[in-house]
Tab-separated table of C-alpha atoms in Angstrom:
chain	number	residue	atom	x	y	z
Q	19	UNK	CA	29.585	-98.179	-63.406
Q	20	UNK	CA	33.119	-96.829	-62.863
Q	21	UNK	CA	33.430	-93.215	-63.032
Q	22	UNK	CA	36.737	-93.047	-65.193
Q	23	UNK	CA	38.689	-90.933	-62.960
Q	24	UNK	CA	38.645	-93.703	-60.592
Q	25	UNK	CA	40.318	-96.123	-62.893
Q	26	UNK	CA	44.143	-97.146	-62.339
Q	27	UNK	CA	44.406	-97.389	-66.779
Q	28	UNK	CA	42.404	-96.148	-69.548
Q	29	UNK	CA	41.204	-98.138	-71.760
Q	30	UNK	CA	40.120	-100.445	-70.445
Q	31	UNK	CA	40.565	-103.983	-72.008
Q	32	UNK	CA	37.192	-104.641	-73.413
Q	33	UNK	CA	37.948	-101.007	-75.362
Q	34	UNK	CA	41.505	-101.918	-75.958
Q	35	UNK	CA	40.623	-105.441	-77.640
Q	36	UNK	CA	38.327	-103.508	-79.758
Q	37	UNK	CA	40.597	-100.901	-80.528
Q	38	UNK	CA	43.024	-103.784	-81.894
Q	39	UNK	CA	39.911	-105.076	-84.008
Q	40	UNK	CA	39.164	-101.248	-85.498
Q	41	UNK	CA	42.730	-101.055	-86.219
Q	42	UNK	CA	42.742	-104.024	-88.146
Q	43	UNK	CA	39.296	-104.061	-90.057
Q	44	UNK	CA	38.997	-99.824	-90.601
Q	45	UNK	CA	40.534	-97.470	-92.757
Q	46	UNK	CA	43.929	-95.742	-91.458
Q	47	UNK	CA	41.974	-92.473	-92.918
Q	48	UNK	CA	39.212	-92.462	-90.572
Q	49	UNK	CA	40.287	-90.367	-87.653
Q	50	UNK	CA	38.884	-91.157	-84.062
Q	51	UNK	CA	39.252	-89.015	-80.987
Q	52	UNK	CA	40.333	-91.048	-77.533
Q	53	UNK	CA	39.490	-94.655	-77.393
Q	54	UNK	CA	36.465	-94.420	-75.880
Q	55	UNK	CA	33.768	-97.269	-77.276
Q	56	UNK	CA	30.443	-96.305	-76.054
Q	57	UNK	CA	27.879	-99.193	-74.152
Q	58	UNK	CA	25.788	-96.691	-73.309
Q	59	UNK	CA	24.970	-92.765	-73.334
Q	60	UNK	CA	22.525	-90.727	-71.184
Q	61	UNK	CA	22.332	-86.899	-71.470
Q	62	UNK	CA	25.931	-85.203	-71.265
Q	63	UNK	CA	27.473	-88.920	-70.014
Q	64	UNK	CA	28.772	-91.814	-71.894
Q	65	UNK	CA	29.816	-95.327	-70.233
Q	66	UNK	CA	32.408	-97.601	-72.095
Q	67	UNK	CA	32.789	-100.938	-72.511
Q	68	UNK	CA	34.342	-101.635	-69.243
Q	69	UNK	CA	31.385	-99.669	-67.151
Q	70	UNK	CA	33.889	-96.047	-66.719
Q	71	UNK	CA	30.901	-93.072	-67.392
Q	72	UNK	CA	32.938	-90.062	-68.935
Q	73	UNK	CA	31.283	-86.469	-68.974
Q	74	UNK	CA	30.818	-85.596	-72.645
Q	75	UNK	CA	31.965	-81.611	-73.971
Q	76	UNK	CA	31.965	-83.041	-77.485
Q	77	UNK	CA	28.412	-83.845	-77.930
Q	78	UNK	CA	28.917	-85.890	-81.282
Q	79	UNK	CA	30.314	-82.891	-82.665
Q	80	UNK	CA	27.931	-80.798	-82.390
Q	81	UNK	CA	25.407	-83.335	-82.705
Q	82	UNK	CA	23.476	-83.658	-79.852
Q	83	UNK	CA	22.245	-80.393	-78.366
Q	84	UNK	CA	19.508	-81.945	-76.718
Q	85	UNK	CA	21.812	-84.553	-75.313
Q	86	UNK	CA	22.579	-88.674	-75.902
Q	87	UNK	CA	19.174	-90.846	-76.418
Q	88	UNK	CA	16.573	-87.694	-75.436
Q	89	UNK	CA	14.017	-89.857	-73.995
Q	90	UNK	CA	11.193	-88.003	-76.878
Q	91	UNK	CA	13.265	-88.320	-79.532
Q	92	UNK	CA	13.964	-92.441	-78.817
Q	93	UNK	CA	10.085	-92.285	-78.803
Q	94	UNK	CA	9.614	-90.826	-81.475
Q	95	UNK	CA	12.172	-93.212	-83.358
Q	96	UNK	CA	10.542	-95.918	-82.130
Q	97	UNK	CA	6.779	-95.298	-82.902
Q	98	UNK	CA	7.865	-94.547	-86.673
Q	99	UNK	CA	10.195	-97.530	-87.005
Q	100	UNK	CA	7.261	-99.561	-86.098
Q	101	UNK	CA	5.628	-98.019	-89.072
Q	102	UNK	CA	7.867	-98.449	-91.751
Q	103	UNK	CA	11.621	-97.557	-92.175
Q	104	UNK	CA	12.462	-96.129	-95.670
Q	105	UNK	CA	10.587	-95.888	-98.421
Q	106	UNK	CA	12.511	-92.799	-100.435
Q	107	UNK	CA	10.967	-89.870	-100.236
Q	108	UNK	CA	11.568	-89.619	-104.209
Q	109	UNK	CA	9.526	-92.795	-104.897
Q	110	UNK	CA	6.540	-92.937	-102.013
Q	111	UNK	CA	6.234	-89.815	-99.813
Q	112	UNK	CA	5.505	-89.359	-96.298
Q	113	UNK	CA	3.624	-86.899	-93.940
Q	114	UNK	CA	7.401	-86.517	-91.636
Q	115	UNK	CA	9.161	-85.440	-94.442
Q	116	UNK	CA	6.340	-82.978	-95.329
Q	117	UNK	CA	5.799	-81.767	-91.399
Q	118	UNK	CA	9.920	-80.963	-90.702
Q	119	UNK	CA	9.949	-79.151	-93.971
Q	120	UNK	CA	7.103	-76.778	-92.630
Q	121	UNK	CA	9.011	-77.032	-89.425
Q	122	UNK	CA	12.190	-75.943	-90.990
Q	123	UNK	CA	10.377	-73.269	-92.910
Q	124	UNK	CA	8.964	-71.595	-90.066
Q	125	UNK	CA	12.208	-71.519	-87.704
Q	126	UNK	CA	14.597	-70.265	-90.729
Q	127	UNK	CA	14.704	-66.707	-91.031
Q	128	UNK	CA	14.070	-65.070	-93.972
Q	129	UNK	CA	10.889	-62.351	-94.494
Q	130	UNK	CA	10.607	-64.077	-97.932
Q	131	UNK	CA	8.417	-67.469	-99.175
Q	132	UNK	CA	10.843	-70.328	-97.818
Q	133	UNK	CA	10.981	-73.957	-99.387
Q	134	UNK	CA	13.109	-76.520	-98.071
Q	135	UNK	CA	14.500	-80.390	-99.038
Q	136	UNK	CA	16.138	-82.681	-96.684
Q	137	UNK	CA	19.543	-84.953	-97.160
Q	138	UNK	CA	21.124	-87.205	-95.020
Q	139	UNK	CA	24.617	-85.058	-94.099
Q	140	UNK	CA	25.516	-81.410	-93.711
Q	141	UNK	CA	27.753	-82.236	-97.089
Q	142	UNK	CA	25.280	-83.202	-99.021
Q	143	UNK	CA	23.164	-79.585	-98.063
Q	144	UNK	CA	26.263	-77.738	-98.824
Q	145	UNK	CA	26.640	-79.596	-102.530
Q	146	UNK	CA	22.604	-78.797	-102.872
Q	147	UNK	CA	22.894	-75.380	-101.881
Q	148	UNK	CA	25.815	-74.970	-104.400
Q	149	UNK	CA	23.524	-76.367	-107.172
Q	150	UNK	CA	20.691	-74.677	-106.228
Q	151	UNK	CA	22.930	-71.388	-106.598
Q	152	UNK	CA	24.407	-72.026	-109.825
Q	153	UNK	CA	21.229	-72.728	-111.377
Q	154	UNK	CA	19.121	-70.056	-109.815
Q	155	UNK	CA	21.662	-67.499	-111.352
Q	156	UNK	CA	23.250	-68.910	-114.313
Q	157	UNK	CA	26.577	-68.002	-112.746
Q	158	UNK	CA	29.909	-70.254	-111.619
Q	159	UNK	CA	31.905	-68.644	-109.135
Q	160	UNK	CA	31.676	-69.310	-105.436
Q	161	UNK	CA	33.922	-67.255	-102.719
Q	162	UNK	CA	34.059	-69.060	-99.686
Q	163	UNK	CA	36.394	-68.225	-96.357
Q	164	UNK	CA	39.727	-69.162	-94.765
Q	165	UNK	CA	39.585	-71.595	-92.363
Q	166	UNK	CA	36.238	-72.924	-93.878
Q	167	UNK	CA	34.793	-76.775	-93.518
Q	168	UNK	CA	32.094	-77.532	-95.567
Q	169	UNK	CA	32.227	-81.253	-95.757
Q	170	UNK	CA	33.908	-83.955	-97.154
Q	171	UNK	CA	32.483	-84.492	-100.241
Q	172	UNK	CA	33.815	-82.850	-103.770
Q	173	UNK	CA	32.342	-79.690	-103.724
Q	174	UNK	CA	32.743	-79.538	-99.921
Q	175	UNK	CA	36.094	-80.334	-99.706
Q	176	UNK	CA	36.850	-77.775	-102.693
Q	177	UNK	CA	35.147	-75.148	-99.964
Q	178	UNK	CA	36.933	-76.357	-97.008
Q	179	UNK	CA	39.927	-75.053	-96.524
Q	180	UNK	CA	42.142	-77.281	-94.489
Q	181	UNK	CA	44.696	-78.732	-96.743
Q	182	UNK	CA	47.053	-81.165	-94.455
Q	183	UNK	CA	43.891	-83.060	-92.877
Q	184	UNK	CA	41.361	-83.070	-95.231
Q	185	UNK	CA	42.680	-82.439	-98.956
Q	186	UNK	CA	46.044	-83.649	-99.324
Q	187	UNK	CA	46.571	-86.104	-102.324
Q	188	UNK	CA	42.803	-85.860	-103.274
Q	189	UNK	CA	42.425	-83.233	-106.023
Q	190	UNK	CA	41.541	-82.223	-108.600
Q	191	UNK	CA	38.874	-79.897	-106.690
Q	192	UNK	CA	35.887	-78.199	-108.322
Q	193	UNK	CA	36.610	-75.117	-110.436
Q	194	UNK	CA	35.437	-71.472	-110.111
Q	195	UNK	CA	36.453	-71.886	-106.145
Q	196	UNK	CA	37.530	-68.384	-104.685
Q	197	UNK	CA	38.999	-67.507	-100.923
Q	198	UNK	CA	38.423	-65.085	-98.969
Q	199	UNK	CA	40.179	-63.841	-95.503
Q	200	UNK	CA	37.634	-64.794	-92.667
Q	201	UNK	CA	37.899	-61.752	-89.918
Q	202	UNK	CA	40.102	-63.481	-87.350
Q	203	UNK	CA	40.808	-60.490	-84.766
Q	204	UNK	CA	43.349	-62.733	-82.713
Q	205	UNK	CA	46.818	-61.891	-83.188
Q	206	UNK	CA	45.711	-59.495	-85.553
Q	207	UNK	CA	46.513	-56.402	-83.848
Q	208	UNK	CA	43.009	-55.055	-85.070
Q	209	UNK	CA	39.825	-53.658	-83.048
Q	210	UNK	CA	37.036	-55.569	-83.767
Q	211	UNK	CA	35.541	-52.748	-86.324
Q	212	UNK	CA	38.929	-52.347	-88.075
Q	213	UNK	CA	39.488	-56.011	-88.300
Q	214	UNK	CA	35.661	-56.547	-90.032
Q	215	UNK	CA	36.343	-53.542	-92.122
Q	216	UNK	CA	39.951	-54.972	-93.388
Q	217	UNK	CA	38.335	-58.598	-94.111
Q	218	UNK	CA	35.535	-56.890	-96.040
Q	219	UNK	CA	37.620	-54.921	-98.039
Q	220	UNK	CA	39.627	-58.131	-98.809
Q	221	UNK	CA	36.901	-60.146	-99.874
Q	222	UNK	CA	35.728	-57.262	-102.416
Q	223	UNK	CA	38.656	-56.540	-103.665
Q	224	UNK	CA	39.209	-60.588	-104.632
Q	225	UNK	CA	35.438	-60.334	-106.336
Q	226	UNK	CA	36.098	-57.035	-107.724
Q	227	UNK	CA	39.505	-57.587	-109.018
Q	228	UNK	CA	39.728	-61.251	-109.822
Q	229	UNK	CA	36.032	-62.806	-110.549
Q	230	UNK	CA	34.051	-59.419	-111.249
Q	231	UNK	CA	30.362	-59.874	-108.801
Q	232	UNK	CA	28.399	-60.673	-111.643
Q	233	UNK	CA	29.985	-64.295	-112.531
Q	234	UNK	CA	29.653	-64.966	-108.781
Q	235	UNK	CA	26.958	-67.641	-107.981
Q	236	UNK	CA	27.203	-67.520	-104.046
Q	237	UNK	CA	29.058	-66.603	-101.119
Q	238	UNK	CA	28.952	-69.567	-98.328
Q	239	UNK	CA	30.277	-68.572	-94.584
Q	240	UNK	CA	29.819	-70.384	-91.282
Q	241	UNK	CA	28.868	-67.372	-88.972
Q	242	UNK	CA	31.182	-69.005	-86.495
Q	243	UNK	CA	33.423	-71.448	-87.869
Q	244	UNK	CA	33.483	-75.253	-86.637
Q	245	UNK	CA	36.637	-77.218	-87.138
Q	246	UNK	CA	38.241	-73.585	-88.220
Q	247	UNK	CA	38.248	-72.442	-84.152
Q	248	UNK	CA	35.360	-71.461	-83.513
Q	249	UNK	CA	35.823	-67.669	-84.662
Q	250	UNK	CA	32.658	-65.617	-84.519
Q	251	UNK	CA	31.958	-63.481	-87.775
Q	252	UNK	CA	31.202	-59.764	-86.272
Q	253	UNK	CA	27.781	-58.529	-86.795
Q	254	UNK	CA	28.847	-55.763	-89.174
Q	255	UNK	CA	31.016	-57.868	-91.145
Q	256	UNK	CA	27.794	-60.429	-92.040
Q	257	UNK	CA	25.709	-56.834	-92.419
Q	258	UNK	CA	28.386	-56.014	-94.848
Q	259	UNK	CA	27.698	-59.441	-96.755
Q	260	UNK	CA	24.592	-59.348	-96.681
Q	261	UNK	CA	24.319	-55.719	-98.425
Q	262	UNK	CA	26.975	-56.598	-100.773
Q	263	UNK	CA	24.943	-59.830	-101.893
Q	264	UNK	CA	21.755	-57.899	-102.363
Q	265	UNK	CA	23.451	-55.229	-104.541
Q	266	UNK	CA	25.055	-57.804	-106.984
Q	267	UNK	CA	22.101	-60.876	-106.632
Q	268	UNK	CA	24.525	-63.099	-105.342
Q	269	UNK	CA	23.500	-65.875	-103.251
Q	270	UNK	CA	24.336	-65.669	-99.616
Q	271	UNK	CA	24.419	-69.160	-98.339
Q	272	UNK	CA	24.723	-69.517	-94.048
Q	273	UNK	CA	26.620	-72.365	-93.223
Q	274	UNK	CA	24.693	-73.519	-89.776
Q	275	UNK	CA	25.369	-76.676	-89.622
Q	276	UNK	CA	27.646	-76.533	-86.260
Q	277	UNK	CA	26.217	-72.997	-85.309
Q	278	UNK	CA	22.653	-74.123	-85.570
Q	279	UNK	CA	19.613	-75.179	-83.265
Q	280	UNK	CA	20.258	-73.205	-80.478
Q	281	UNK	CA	23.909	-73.469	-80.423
Q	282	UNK	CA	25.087	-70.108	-80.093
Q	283	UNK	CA	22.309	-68.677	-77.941
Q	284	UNK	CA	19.675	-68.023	-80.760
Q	285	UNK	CA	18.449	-70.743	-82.835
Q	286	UNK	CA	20.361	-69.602	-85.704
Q	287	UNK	CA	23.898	-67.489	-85.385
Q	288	UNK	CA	23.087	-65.216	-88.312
Q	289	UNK	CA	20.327	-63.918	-85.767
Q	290	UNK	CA	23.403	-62.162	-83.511
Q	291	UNK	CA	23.808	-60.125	-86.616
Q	292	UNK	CA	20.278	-59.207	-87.764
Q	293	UNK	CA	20.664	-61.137	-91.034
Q	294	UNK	CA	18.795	-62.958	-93.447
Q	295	UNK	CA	20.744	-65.576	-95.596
Q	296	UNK	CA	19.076	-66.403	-98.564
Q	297	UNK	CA	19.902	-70.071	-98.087
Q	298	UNK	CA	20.621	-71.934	-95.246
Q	299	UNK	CA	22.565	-75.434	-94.623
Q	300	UNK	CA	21.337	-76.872	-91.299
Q	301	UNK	CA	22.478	-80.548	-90.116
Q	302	UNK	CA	24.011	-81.584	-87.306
Q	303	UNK	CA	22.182	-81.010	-83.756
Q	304	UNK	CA	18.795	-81.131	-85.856
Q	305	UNK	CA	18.093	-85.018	-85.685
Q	306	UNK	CA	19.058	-85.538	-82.009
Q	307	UNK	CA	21.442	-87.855	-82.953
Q	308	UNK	CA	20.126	-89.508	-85.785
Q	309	UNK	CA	21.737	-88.561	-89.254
Q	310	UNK	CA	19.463	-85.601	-91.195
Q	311	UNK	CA	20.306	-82.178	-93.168
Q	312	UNK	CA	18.745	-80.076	-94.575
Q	313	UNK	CA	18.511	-76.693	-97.479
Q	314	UNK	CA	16.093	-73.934	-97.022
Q	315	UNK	CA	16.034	-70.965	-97.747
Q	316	UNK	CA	13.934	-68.478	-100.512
Q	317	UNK	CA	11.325	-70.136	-102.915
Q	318	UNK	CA	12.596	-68.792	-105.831
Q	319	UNK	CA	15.738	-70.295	-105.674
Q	320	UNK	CA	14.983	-73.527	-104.574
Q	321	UNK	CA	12.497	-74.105	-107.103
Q	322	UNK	CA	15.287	-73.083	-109.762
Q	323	UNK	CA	16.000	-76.641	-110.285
Q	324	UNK	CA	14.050	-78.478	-112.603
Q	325	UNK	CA	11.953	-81.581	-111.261
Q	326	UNK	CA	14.197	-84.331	-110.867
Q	327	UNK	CA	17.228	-82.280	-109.952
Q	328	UNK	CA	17.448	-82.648	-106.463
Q	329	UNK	CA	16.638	-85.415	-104.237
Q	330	UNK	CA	19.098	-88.565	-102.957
Q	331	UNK	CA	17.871	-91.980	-101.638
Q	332	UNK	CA	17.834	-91.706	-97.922
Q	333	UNK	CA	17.343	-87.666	-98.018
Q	334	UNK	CA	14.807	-87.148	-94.647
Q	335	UNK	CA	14.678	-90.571	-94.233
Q	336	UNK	CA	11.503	-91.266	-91.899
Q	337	UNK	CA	13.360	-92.543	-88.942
Q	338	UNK	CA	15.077	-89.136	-88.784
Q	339	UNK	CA	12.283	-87.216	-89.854
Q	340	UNK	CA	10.792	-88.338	-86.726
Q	341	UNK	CA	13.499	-87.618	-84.191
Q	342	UNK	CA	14.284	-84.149	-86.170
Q	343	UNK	CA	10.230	-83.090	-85.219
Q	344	UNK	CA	11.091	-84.376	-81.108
Q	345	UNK	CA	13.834	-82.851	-81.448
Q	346	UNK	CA	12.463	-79.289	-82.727
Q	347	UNK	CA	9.370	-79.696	-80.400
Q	348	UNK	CA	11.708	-80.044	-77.102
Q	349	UNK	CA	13.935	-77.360	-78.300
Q	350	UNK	CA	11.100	-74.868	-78.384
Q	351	UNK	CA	9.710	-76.333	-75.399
Q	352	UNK	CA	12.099	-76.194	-72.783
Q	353	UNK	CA	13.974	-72.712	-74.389
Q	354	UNK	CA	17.280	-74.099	-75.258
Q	355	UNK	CA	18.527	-71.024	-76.485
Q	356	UNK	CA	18.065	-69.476	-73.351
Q	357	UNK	CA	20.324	-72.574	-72.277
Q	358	UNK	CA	22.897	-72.215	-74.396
Q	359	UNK	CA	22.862	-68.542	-73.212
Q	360	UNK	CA	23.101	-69.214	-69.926
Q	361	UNK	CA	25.785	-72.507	-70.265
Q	362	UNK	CA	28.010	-70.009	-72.565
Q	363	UNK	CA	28.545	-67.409	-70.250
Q	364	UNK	CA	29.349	-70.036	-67.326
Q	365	UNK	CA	31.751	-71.566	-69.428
Q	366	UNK	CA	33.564	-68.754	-71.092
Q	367	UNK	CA	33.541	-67.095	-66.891
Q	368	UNK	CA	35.560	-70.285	-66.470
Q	369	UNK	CA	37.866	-70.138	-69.918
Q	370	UNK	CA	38.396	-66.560	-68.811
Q	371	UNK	CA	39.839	-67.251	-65.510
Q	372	UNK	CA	42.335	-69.756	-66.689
Q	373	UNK	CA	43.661	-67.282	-69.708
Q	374	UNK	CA	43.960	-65.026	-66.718
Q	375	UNK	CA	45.962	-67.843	-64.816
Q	376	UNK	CA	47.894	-69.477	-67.373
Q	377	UNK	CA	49.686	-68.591	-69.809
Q	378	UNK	CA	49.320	-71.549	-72.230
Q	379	UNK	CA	45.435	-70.297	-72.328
Q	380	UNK	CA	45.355	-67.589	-75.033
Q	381	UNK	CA	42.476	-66.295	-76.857
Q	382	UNK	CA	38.906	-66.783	-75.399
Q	383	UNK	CA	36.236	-66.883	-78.273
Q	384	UNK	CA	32.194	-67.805	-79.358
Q	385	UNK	CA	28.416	-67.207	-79.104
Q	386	UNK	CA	26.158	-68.413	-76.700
Q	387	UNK	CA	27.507	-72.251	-75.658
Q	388	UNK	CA	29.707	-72.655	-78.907
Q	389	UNK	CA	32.855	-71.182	-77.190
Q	390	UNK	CA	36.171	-72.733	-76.994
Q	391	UNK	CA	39.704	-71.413	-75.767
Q	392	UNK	CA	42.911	-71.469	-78.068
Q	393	UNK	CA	45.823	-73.222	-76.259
Q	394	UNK	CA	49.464	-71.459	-77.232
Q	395	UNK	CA	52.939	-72.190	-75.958
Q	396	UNK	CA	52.558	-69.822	-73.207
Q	397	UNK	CA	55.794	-67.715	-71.307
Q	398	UNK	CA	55.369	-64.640	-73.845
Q	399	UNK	CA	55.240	-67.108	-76.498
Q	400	UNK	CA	51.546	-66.793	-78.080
Q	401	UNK	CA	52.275	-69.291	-80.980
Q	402	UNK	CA	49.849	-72.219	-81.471
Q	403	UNK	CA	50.892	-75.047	-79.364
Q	404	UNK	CA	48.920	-78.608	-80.759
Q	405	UNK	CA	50.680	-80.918	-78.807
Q	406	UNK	CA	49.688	-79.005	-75.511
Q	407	UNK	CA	45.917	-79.368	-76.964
Q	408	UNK	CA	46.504	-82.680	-77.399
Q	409	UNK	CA	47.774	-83.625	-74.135
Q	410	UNK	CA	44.799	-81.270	-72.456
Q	411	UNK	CA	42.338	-83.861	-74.901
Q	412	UNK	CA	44.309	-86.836	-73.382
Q	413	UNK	CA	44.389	-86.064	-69.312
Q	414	UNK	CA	41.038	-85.123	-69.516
Q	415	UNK	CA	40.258	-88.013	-71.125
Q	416	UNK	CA	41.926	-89.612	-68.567
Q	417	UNK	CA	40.046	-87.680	-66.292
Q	418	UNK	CA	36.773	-89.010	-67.085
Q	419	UNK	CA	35.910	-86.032	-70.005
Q	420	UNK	CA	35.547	-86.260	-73.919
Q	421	UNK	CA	37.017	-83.362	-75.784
Q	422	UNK	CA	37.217	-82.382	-78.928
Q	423	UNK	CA	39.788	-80.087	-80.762
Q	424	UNK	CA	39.423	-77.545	-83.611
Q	425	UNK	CA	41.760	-74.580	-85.260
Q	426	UNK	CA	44.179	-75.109	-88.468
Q	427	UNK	CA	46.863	-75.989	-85.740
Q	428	UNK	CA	44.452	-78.351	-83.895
Q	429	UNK	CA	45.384	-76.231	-80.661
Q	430	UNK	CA	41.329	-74.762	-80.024
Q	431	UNK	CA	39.906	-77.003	-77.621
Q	432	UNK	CA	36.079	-76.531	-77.999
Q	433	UNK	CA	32.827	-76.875	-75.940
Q	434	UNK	CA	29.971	-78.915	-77.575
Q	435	UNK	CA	28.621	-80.549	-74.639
Q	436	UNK	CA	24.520	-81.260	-75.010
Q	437	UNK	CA	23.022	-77.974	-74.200
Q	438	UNK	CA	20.921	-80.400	-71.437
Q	439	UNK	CA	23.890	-81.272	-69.650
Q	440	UNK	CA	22.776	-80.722	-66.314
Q	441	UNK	CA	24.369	-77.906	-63.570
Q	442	UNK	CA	26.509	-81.087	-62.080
Q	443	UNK	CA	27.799	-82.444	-64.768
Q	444	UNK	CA	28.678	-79.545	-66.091
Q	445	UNK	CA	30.951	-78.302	-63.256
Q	446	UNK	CA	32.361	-81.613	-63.169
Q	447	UNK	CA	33.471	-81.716	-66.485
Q	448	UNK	CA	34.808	-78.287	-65.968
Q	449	UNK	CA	36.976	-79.456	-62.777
Q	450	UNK	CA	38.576	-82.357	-64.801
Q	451	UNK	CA	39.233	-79.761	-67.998
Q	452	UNK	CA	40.838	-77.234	-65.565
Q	453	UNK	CA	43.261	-80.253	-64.162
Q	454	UNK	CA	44.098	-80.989	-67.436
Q	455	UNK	CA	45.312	-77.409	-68.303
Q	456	UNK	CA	47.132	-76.960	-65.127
Q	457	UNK	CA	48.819	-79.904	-66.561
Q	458	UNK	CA	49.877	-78.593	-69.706
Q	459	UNK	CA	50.845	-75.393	-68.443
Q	460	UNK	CA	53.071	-77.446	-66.004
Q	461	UNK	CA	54.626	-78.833	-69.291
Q	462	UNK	CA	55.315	-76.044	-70.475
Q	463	UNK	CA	56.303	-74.190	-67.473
Q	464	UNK	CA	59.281	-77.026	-67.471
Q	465	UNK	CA	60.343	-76.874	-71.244
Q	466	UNK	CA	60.719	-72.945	-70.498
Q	467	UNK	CA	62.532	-73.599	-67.590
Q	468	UNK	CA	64.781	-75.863	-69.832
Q	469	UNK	CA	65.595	-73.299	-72.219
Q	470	UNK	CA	66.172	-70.784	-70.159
């Protein structure tokens, strides 16, 4: 193997051949990140085609918490597919799909009975949990935030709320869709308190004065938002939510599917605040790598629907069942939000140094190991600067590390490495990042210097 930094071009020309073949045979639509096509993947490292290992801070997206082909969780995948694969939960059930809904039960919070049903994507938990709502309270309006992604799917893209990328040229959207301001305090001007209190007193005023709370079926909110930039709701702005909610029996629906398994330092972010949604979307990070969701959340309202008005074909399929329990089991195990604790604050030391050093580095920002730094034009100038993100993604990349970007501007460069990555890889990884921005901010240092 070749570590990537070593290599005099990237790709290589096994990846660039098939990067000719996916350009030919897939969609324009489908967006990729750098051409990187995986051989093989171990922990926090990946090795292309051509043998180059790159350290890996996107982790699938979230995905992979407990890191690429968990050696219990490949077990685990194994022993079951030598079972049976699929048989549809729907038609013939199965003790997995049983034992992770227990599972689930038991890690959600919630002081209330819990039920739970598995899917196959976090968009297909967000388009349950919007059903479940509307039929548990006979109601049609849902407020989601600014800066929201839900998913891809109708409902989910009529939540998101990232029009250029995502929605362009693809409505009509569902109805009875309301927005709310999410309490970004960068840029704002605003303490944190004053900033909570002003987004609050937004969002009421838009129920109050433009839905009335009683024709509203849910609220849905990432406690830190994923593709939005990673900004972290404050605890008294979920309090204020939550309490809201309760008073009007609106559904309060916690969008973890980024934020949860340990991400964030807890297993779930709406812990930071002391909160108890009454439904949660989970996803992601759950099936080690293999493709699982999940709803759960109070009894009640998931058994609003009547028999036959939830389920899907692959939902908890038994393959992913199986990883989802390994991957529960080594999460508890080995403490990973202790982990994530500990990787966070190492990595936001680091982010904090460089928006002390450069310029281009503005706002620092997360919980726990879901932290990411927002990359502006730098020289007084704290406007969002994308193509400076994007050519931080590409030297690293060159660099021998996989990035991934967030933010409306695509200018948040995010950390989502496997919460196992180990002490080594992890300060390598953070080396080649910290090139990469000493690049940019050379870039811009020059186009200032040009202007001046």
């Amino acid at each position: 193997m070749k570590d990537a930094a070593q290599s005099p071009q990237l790709p290589g020309p096994q990846c660039q051949a098939y990067l000719a073949r996916r350009n030919a045979a897939v969609a324009l639509g489908v967006a990729n990140g750098p051409p990187v096509f995986a051989a093989g993947a171990s922990g926090a490292t990946l090795t292309d085609l051509d043998g180059h290992t790159y350290i890996d801070f996107a982790g699938g997206i979230g995905t992979l918490n407990v890191g690429h082909a968990h050696p219990e969780v490949v077990a685990a995948v194994q022993a079951q597919a030598a079972r049976y694969l699929h048989t549809c939960f729907n038609i013939v059930m199965y003790p997995e799909y049983i034992e992770l809904a227990e599972a689930l039960v038991d890690l959600v919070p919630g002081s209330w009975p819990k039920k739970a049903m598995l899917q196959t994507t976090g968009a297909e938990a967000v388009e349950n949990a919007i059903k479940v709502a509307r039929r548990a309270t006979g109601r049609q309006a849902v407020v989601a935030f600014e800066n929201a992604f839900h998913g891809r799917t109708y409902m989910a893209l009529s939540l998101t709320a990232k029009a250029p990328a995502y929605k362009s040229g693809f409505g009509p959207f569902a109805s009875e869709v309301y927005r709310a301001p999410f309490p970004v305090r960068y840029r704002s001007g605003l303490t944190e308190a004053e900033c909570s209190e002003a987004a609050f007193n937004e969002f009421r005023r838009l129920v109050e004065t433009e839905i009335n709370a009683e024709q509203v079926a849910a609220v849905i909110i990432e406690p830190v938002q994923g593709e939005g930039g990673f900004h972290a709701a404050s605890p008294a702005f979920l309090q204020a939510l939550r309490a809201y909610c309760t008073q009007h029996g609106i559904v309060l629906i916690a969008d973890e599917i980024q934020s949860g398994f340990c991400r964030t330092g807890e297993w779930f972010a709406t812990q930071h605040a002391g909160i108890e949604a009454d439904l949660y979307t989970l996803a992601k990070s759950m099936g080690g790598g293999l493709p699982i969701a999940a709803l759960v959340g109070r009894a009640d309202l998931m058994d609003a629907p009547a028999v036959g008005g939830l389920g899907g074909t692959y939902g908890g399929n038994p393959l992913a069942c199986a990883a989802a329990l390994a991957t529960i089991a080594v999460m508890r195990r080995e403490d990973y939000a202790a982990r994530a604790r500990d990787l966070g604050a190492r990595v936001r030391e680091r982010f904090a140094a460089w928006a002390g050093q450069y310029g281009i580095v503005g706002d620092v920002r997360g919980l726990g190991a879901m932290v990411a730094f927002e990359v502006v034009r730098g020289n007084g100038d704290d406007s969002p600067a994308g193509d400076l993100a994007a050519h931080i993604v590409q030297a690293a990349y060159q660099g021998g590390l996989v990035l991934v970007k967030a933010g409306f501007y695509g200018n948040v460069i995010r950390f989502l490495a496997p919460l196992s990555i180990t002490d080594e890889e992890l300060a390598r990884g953070l080396d080649i990042l910290g090139r990469a921005v000493a690049d940019a901010q050379r870039i811009a240092d020059a186009r200032a210097s040009q202007t001046a």
